[in-house]
PDB file of C-alpha atoms in Angstrom:
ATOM      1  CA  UNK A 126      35.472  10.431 -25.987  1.00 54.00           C
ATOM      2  CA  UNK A 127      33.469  12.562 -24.123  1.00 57.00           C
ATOM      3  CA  UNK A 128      32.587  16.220 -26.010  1.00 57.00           C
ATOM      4  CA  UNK A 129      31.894  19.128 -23.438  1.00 64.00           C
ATOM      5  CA  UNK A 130      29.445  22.064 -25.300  1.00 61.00           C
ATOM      6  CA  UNK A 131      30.955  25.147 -24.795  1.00 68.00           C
ATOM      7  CA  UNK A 132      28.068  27.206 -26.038  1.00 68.00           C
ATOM      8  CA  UNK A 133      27.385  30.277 -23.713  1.00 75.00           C
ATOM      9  CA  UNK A 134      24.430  30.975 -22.141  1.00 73.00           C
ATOM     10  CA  UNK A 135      22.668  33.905 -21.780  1.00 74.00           C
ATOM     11  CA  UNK A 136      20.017  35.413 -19.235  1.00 66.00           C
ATOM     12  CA  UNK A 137      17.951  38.474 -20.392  1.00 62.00           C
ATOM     13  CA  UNK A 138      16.820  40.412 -17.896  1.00 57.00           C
ATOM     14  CA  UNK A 139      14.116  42.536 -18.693  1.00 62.00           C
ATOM     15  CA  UNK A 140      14.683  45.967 -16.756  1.00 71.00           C
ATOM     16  CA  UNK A 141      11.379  47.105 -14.900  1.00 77.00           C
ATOM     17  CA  UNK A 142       9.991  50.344 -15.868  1.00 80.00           C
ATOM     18  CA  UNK A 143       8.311  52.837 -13.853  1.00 82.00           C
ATOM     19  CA  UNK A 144       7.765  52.296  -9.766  1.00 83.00           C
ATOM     20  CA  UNK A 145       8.211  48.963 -10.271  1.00 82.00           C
ATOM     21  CA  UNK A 146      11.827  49.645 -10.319  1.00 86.00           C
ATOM     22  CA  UNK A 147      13.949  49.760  -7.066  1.00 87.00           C
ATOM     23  CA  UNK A 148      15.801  52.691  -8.483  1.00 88.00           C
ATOM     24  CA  UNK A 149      12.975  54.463  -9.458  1.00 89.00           C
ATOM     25  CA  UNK A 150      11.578  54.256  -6.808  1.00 88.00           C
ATOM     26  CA  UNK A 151      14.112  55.979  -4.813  1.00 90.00           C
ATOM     27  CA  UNK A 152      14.339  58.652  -6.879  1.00 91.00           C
ATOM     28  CA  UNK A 153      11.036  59.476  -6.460  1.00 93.00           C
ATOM     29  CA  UNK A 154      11.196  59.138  -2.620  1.00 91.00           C
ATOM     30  CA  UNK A 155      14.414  61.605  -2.623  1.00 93.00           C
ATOM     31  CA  UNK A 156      12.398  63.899  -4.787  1.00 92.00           C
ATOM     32  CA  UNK A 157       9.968  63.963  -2.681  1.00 91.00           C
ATOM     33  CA  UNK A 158      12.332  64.848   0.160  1.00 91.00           C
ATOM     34  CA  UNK A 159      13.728  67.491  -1.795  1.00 90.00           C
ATOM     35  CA  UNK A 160      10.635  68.562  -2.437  1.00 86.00           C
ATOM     36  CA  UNK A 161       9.915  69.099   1.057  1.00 85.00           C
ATOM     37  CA  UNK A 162      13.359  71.202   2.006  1.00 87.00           C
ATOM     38  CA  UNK A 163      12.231  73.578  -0.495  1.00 83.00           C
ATOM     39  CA  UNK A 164       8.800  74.221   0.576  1.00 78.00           C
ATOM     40  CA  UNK A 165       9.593  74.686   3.807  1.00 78.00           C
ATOM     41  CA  UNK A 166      12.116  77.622   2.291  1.00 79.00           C
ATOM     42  CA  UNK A 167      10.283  78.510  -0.212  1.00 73.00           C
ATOM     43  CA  UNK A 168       8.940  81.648   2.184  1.00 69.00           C
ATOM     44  CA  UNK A 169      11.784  83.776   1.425  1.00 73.00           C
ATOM     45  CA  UNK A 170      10.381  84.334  -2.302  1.00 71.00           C
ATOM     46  CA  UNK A 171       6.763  85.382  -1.198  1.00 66.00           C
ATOM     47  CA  UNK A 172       4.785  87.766  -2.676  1.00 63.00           C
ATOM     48  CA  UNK A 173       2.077  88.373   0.288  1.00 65.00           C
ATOM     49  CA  UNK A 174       1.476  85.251   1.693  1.00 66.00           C
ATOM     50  CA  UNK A 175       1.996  82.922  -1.225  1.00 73.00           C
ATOM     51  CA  UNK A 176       4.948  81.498  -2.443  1.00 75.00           C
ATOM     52  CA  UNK A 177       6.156  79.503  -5.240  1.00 78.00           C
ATOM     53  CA  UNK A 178       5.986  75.553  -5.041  1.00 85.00           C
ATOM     54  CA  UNK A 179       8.759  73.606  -5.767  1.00 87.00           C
ATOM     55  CA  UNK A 180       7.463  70.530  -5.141  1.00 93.00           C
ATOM     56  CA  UNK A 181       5.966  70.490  -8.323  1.00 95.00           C
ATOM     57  CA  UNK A 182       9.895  70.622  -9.925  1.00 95.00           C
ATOM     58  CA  UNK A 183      10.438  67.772  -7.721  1.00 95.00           C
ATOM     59  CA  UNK A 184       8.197  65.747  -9.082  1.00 97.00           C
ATOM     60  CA  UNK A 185       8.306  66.478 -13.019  1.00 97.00           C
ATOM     61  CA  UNK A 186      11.927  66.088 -12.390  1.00 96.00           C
ATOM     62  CA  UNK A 187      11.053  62.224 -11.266  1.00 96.00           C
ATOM     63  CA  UNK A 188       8.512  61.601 -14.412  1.00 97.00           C
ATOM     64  CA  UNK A 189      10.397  62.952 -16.540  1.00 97.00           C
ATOM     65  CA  UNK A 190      13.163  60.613 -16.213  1.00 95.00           C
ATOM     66  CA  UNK A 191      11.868  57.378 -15.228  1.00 94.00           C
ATOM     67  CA  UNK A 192       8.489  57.681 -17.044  1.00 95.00           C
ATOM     68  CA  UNK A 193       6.220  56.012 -15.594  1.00 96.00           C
ATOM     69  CA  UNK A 194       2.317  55.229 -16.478  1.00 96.00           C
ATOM     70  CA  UNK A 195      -0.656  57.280 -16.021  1.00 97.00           C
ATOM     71  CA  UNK A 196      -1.326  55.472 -12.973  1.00 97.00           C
ATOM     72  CA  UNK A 197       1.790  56.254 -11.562  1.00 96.00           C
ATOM     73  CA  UNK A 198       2.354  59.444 -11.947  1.00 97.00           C
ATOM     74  CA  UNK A 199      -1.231  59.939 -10.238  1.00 97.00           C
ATOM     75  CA  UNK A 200       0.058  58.454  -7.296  1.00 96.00           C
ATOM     76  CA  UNK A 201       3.200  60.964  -7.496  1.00 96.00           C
ATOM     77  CA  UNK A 202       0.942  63.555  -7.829  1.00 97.00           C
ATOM     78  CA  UNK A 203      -1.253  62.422  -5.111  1.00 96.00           C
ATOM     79  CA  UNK A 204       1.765  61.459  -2.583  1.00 95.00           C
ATOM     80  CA  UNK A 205       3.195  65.610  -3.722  1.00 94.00           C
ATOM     81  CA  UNK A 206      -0.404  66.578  -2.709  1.00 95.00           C
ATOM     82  CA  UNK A 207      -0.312  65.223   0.585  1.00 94.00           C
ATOM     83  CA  UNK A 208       3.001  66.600   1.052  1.00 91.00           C
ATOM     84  CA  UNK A 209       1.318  70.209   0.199  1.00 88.00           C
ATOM     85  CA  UNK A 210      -0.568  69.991   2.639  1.00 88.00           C
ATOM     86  CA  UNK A 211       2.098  70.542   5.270  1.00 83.00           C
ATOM     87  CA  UNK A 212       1.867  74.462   6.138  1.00 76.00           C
ATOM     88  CA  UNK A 213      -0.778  75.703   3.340  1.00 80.00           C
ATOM     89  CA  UNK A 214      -3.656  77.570   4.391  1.00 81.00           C
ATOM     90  CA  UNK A 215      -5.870  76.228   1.770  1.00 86.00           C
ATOM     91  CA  UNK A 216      -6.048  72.395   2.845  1.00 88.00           C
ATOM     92  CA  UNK A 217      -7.136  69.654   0.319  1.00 93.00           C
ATOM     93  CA  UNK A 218      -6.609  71.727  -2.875  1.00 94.00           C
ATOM     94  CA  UNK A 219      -2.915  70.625  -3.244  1.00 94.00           C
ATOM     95  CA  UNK A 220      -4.407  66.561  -3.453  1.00 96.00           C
ATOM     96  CA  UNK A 221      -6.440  67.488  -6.812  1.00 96.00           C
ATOM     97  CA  UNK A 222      -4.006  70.708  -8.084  1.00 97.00           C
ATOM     98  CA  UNK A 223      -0.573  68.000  -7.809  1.00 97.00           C
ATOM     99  CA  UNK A 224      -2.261  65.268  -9.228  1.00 98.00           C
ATOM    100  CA  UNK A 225      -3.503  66.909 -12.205  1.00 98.00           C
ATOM    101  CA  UNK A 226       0.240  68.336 -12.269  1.00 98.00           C
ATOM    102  CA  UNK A 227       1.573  65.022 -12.489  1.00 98.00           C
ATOM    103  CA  UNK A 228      -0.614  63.409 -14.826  1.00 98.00           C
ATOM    104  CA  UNK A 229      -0.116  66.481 -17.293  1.00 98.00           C
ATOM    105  CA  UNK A 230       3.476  65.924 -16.512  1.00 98.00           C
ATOM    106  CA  UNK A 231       3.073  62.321 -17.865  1.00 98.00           C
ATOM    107  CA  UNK A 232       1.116  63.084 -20.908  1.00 98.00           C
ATOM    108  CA  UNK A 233       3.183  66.034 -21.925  1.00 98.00           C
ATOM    109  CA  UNK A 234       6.656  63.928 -21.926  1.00 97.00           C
ATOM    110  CA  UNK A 235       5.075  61.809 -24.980  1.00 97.00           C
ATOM    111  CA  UNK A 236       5.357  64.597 -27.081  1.00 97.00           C
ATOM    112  CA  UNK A 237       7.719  64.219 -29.993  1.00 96.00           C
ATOM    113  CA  UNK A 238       9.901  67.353 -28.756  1.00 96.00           C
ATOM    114  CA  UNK A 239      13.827  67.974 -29.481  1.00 96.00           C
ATOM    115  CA  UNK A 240      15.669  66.708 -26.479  1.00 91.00           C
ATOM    116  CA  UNK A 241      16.474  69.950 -24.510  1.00 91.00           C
ATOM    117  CA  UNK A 242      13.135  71.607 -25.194  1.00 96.00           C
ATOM    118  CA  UNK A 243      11.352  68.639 -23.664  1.00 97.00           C
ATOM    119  CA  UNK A 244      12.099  69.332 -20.074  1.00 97.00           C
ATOM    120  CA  UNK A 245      11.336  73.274 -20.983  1.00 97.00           C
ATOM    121  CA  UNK A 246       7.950  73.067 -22.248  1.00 98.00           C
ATOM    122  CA  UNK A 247       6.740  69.934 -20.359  1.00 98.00           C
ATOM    123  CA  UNK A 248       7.610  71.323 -16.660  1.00 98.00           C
ATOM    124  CA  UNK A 249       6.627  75.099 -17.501  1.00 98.00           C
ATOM    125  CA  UNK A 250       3.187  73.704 -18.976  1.00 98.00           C
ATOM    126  CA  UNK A 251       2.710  71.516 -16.034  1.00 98.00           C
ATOM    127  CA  UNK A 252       3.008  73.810 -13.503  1.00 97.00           C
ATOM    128  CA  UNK A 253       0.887  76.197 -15.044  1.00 98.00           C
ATOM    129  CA  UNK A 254      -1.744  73.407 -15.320  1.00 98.00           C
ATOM    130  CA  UNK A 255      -1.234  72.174 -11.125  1.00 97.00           C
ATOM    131  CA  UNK A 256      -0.935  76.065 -10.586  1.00 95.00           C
ATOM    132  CA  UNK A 257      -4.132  77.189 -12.416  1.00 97.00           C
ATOM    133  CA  UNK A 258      -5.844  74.082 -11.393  1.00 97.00           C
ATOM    134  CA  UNK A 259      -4.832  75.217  -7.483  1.00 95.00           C
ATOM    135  CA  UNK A 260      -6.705  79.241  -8.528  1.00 94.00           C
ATOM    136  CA  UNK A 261      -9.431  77.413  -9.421  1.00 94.00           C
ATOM    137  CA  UNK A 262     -10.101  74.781  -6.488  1.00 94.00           C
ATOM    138  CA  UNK A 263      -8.960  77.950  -4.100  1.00 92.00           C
ATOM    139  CA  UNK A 264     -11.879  80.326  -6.089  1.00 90.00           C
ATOM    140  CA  UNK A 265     -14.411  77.676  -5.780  1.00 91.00           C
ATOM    141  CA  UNK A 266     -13.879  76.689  -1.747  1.00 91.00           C
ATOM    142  CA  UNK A 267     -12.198  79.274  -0.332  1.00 86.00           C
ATOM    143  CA  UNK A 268     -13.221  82.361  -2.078  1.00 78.00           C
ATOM    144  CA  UNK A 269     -16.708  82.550  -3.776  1.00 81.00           C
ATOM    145  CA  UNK A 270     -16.447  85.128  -5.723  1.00 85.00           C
ATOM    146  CA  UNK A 271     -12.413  85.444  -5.695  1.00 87.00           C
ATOM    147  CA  UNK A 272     -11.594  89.286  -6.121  1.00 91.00           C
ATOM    148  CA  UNK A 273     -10.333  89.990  -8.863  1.00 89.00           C
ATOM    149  CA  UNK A 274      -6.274  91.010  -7.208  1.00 89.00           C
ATOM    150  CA  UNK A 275      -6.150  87.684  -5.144  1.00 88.00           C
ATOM    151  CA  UNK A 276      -6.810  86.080  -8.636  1.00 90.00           C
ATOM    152  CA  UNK A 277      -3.682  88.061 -10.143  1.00 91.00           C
ATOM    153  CA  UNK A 278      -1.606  87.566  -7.519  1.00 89.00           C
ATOM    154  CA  UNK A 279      -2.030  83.627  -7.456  1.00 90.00           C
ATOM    155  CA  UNK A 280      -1.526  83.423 -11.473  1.00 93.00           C
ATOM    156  CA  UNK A 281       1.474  85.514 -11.216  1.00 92.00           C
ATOM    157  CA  UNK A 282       3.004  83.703  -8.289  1.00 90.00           C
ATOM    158  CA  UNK A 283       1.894  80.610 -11.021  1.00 94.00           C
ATOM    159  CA  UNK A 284       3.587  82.005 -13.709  1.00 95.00           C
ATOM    160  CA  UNK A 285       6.823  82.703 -11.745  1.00 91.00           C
ATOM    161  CA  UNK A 286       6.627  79.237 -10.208  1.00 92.00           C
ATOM    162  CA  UNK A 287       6.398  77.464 -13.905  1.00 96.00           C
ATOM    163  CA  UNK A 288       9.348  79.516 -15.189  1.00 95.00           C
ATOM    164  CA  UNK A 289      11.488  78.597 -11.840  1.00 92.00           C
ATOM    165  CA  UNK A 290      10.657  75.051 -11.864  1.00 94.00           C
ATOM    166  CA  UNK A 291      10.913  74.863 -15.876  1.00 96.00           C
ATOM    167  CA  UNK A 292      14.923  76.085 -15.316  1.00 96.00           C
ATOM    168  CA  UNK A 293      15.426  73.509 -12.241  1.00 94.00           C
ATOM    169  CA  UNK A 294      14.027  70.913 -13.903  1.00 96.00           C
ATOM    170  CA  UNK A 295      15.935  71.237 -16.925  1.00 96.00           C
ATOM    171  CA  UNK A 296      18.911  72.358 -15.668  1.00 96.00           C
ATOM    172  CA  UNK A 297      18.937  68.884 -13.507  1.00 95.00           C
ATOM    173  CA  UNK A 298      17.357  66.576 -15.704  1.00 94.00           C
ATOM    174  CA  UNK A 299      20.751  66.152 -17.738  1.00 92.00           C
ATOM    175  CA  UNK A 300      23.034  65.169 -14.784  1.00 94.00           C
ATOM    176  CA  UNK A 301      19.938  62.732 -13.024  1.00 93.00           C
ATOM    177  CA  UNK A 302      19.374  60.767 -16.319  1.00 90.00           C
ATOM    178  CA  UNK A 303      23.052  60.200 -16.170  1.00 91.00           C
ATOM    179  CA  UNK A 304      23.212  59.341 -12.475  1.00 90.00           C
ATOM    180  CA  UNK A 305      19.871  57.131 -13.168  1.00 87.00           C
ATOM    181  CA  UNK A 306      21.885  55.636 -16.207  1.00 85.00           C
ATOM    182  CA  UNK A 307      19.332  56.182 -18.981  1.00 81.00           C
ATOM    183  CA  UNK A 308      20.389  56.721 -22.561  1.00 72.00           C
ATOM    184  CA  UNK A 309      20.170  59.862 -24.063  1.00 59.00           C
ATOM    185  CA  UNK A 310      17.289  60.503 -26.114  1.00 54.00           C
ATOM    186  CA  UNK A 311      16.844  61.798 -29.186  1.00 45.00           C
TER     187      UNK A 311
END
C-alpha cells in the first residue's frame, strides 16, 4: 500500500527592506517626482526671492515609511540635491544641505517617539537641519560676510518650510503606510 505525505510545505519569503525593495523603490522615485511639481510651484509662497522647499517633505515622507539605512537615505538626500539644483541660484549647496536632511531624517525616525508625534518632530527637525545647513553653505560661498537681514530672511523662510513640510508629511504619512501596506506602529 502505497502512503502519500500530506504534510504542507511552506516557503518564507523574507521581505527586502529599504531600496532593495521594488516597492520602495518606487515610492521614492514618485516622491521624487512630487517633489519636483512642487518646487517648480513653490514660487507663489516667496518671500523675496526665496521660497520654501518641498522637496525636503518629499523625501522624509519616503524614509519615514520604508526606512531605509544610513546609506540610503544619503543617496535620497543626494538624488533630492541634484534635483535642487534645477532653478536655484545658489548651485551645489542643495547636494550637501539635502543630504544632511536625509540622513538626519534617518537617524531621527529611531527615536522611541509615540506614533503620531514621530512624523511631527522628525520632519520639522529635519528640515530645520537641511535648511540651516543650506544658511550656512550659502554664508560661506555665496556671501562672506552674510548681512545680517539675508540671514533672517533665509531662517525664517527655514522655519516656515519645517512647519509646512512637518504638516504634509504627517498629514500623508498615515494614508502612504497604508497604501505601502506596513503595519502600524506603536
Amino acid at each position: 500500500m502505497d502512503v502519500q505525505s500530506t504534510a504542507k510545505r511552506e516557503v518564507l519569503v523574507e521581505e527586502k527592506k529599504g531600496l532593495a525593495n521594488t516597492r520602495n523603490l518606487i515610492l521614492v522615485g514618485v516622491m521624487m517626482a512630487v517633489g519636483i511639481v512642487l518646487r517648480m510651484f513653490a514660487g507663489v509662497i516667496a518671500l523675496g526671492n526665496m521660497h520654501p522647499n518641498f522637496l525636503i517633505a518629499t523625501y522624509c515622507l519616503a524614509i519615514f515609511i520604508i526606512k531605509p539605512n544610513l546609506k540610503e537615505a544619503a543617496a535620497i538626500g543626494l538624488i533630492s540635491g541634484a534635483i535642487s539644483q534645477i532653478g536655484t541660484s545658489m548651485p551645489w549647496l542643495g547636494l550637501g544641505s539635502e543630504t544632511l536632511g536625509a540622513i538626519a531624517m534617518c537617524l531621527l525616525i529611531k527615536l522611541a517617539l509615540p506614533k503620531y508625534v514621530k512624523p511631527v518632530v522628525c520632519t520639522f527637525l529635519a528640515t530645520l537641519i537641511s535648511g540651516f545647513a543650506f544658511v550656512g553653505l550659502a554664508a560661506l560661498t555665496y556671501a562672506k560676510p552674510m548681512p545680517g537681514a539675508q540671514f533672517v530672511s533665509m531662517a525664517i523662510v527655514t522655519i516656515v518650510t519645517a512647519l509646512l513640510n512637518m504638516v504634509i508629511v504627517t498629514v500623508l504619512s498615515i494614508p502612504v503606510n497604508k497604501v505601502m501596506g506596513n503595519k502600524e506602529e506603536e
